[in-house]
Amino acid sequence: MTILVAEDDARDALLLKVALDQAELTVPVNFVRDGVEVMDYLRGVPPFDDRATYPLPDLLVLDLKMPRMDGFEVLTWLRRQPGSERITVAVLSGTTWPADIQRAYALGADFCLNKLFGFRQLVDVVERMEEKWSHPLPQVKRG
């Protein structure tokens, strides 16, 4: 199992890394800074072409507001890719707009979590995220 985190804010990425450590997740975690890097990582474009170092993720933690390509664009692109349904997408964003959350779900996010909270709450969110990821929802067959 592997996690890919797309987060452009270095402080938020560091907090998430510490929270992942605090939650005692024992899976590899790779970080990218924007939606273009998410696409490059998933397509295996250099510098992400070594699948031993950069394996395809089982869970993508995706910020919605990123430079170059935002999380909505990543979701739109990702869910059009063959086999993308095997990647669980957790939107972890600072947005409080219900329309943004609804749009993320409509574009294929599996669940959405808000990151506007303190560190202890972030650890709790990571633990909830891991629990949901460990017990994924049944896949819906698309006709």
XYZ file of C-alpha atoms in Angstrom:
143
model
C 0.000 0.000 0.000
C 1.239 3.479 -0.882
C -0.059 7.006 -0.262
C 0.503 9.966 -2.580
C -0.100 13.402 -1.044
C -0.635 16.451 -3.274
C -0.130 19.565 -1.141
C 1.389 22.849 -2.286
C 1.778 24.457 1.141
C 5.054 23.256 2.708
C 3.738 23.862 6.244
C 0.591 21.835 5.615
C 2.654 19.060 4.010
C 4.964 18.964 7.038
C 2.011 18.891 9.443
C 0.437 16.061 7.465
C 3.729 14.126 7.487
C 4.009 14.519 11.264
C 0.344 13.533 11.667
C 0.911 10.425 9.532
C 3.881 9.524 11.739
C 1.865 10.237 14.898
C -0.953 8.006 13.628
C 1.696 5.281 13.211
C 0.939 4.539 9.578
C 3.539 2.131 8.306
C 3.027 2.608 4.584
C 5.188 4.539 2.125
C 4.100 8.146 1.589
C 5.239 10.314 -1.323
C 4.566 14.047 -1.616
C 4.055 16.214 -4.699
C 3.393 19.956 -4.826
C 0.693 20.421 -7.452
C -1.676 18.790 -9.903
C 0.873 18.627 -12.723
C 3.189 16.626 -10.458
C 0.261 14.324 -9.562
C -0.255 13.585 -13.259
C 3.483 13.129 -13.858
C 3.726 10.786 -10.866
C 0.745 8.673 -11.952
C 1.936 8.507 -15.577
C 5.484 7.611 -14.493
C 7.052 10.660 -16.127
C 10.590 11.506 -14.912
C 11.535 12.039 -12.183
C 8.740 9.634 -11.133
C 9.587 6.873 -13.638
C 11.162 4.478 -11.121
C 8.155 2.470 -9.855
C 10.252 0.917 -7.079
C 10.763 4.400 -5.635
C 7.441 5.889 -6.801
C 4.885 3.056 -6.833
C 1.335 3.721 -7.965
C -0.641 4.873 -4.938
C -3.607 3.130 -3.389
C -4.632 6.400 -1.738
C -4.315 9.904 -3.174
C -4.674 12.717 -0.621
C -5.543 15.720 -2.724
C -5.664 19.416 -1.914
C -8.185 21.287 -4.063
C -6.430 24.665 -4.258
C -3.022 24.151 -5.887
C -0.991 26.052 -8.492
C -0.580 24.984 -12.134
C -3.451 22.457 -11.894
C -5.968 22.363 -9.074
C -7.539 19.334 -7.417
C -10.720 19.572 -9.494
C -8.694 19.314 -12.696
C -6.737 16.376 -11.261
C -9.987 14.565 -10.359
C -11.410 15.198 -13.830
C -8.255 13.851 -15.480
C -7.779 10.947 -13.070
C -11.273 9.511 -13.286
C -10.969 9.406 -17.091
C -7.915 7.139 -16.848
C -8.414 3.364 -17.194
C -7.987 1.632 -13.833
C -8.289 4.842 -11.814
C -11.143 3.410 -9.770
C -8.592 1.390 -7.800
C -7.120 4.637 -6.401
C -9.034 5.967 -3.400
C -9.114 9.768 -3.469
C -9.337 11.694 -0.218
C -9.795 15.417 -0.661
C -8.142 17.208 2.262
C -8.790 20.878 1.723
C -9.193 24.152 3.536
C -12.304 25.049 1.581
C -15.517 25.503 3.525
C -17.689 26.017 0.457
C -20.318 23.253 0.232
C -20.321 23.673 -3.565
C -16.589 22.791 -3.673
C -17.165 19.631 -1.650
C -20.159 18.624 -3.785
C -18.128 19.226 -6.926
C -15.239 17.097 -5.598
C -17.635 14.207 -4.920
C -19.252 14.630 -8.354
C -15.808 14.431 -9.989
C -14.955 11.176 -8.208
C -13.565 11.923 -4.736
C -14.222 9.039 -2.357
C -14.353 11.287 0.702
C -13.628 14.881 1.684
C -12.075 16.160 4.895
C -11.452 19.724 6.055
C -7.932 20.702 7.146
C -8.889 23.817 9.119
C -8.218 22.458 12.593
C -5.481 21.939 15.170
C -2.740 19.304 15.148
C -4.548 16.780 17.389
C -7.578 17.018 15.123
C -5.306 16.449 12.103
C -3.979 13.240 13.664
C -7.592 12.173 14.289
C -8.449 12.932 10.650
C -5.455 10.893 9.438
C -6.568 7.982 11.604
C -10.128 8.294 10.214
C -8.719 8.510 6.697
C -6.642 5.374 7.262
C -9.677 3.567 8.681
C -11.788 4.484 5.640
C -8.924 3.581 3.320
C -8.399 0.221 5.049
C -12.105 -0.567 4.654
C -12.991 0.951 1.286
C -16.530 1.354 0.147
C -17.700 -1.290 -2.314
C -16.944 -0.329 -5.887
C -19.920 0.559 -8.042
C -19.889 -1.020 -11.464
C -20.377 1.508 -14.178
C -22.420 0.378 -17.119
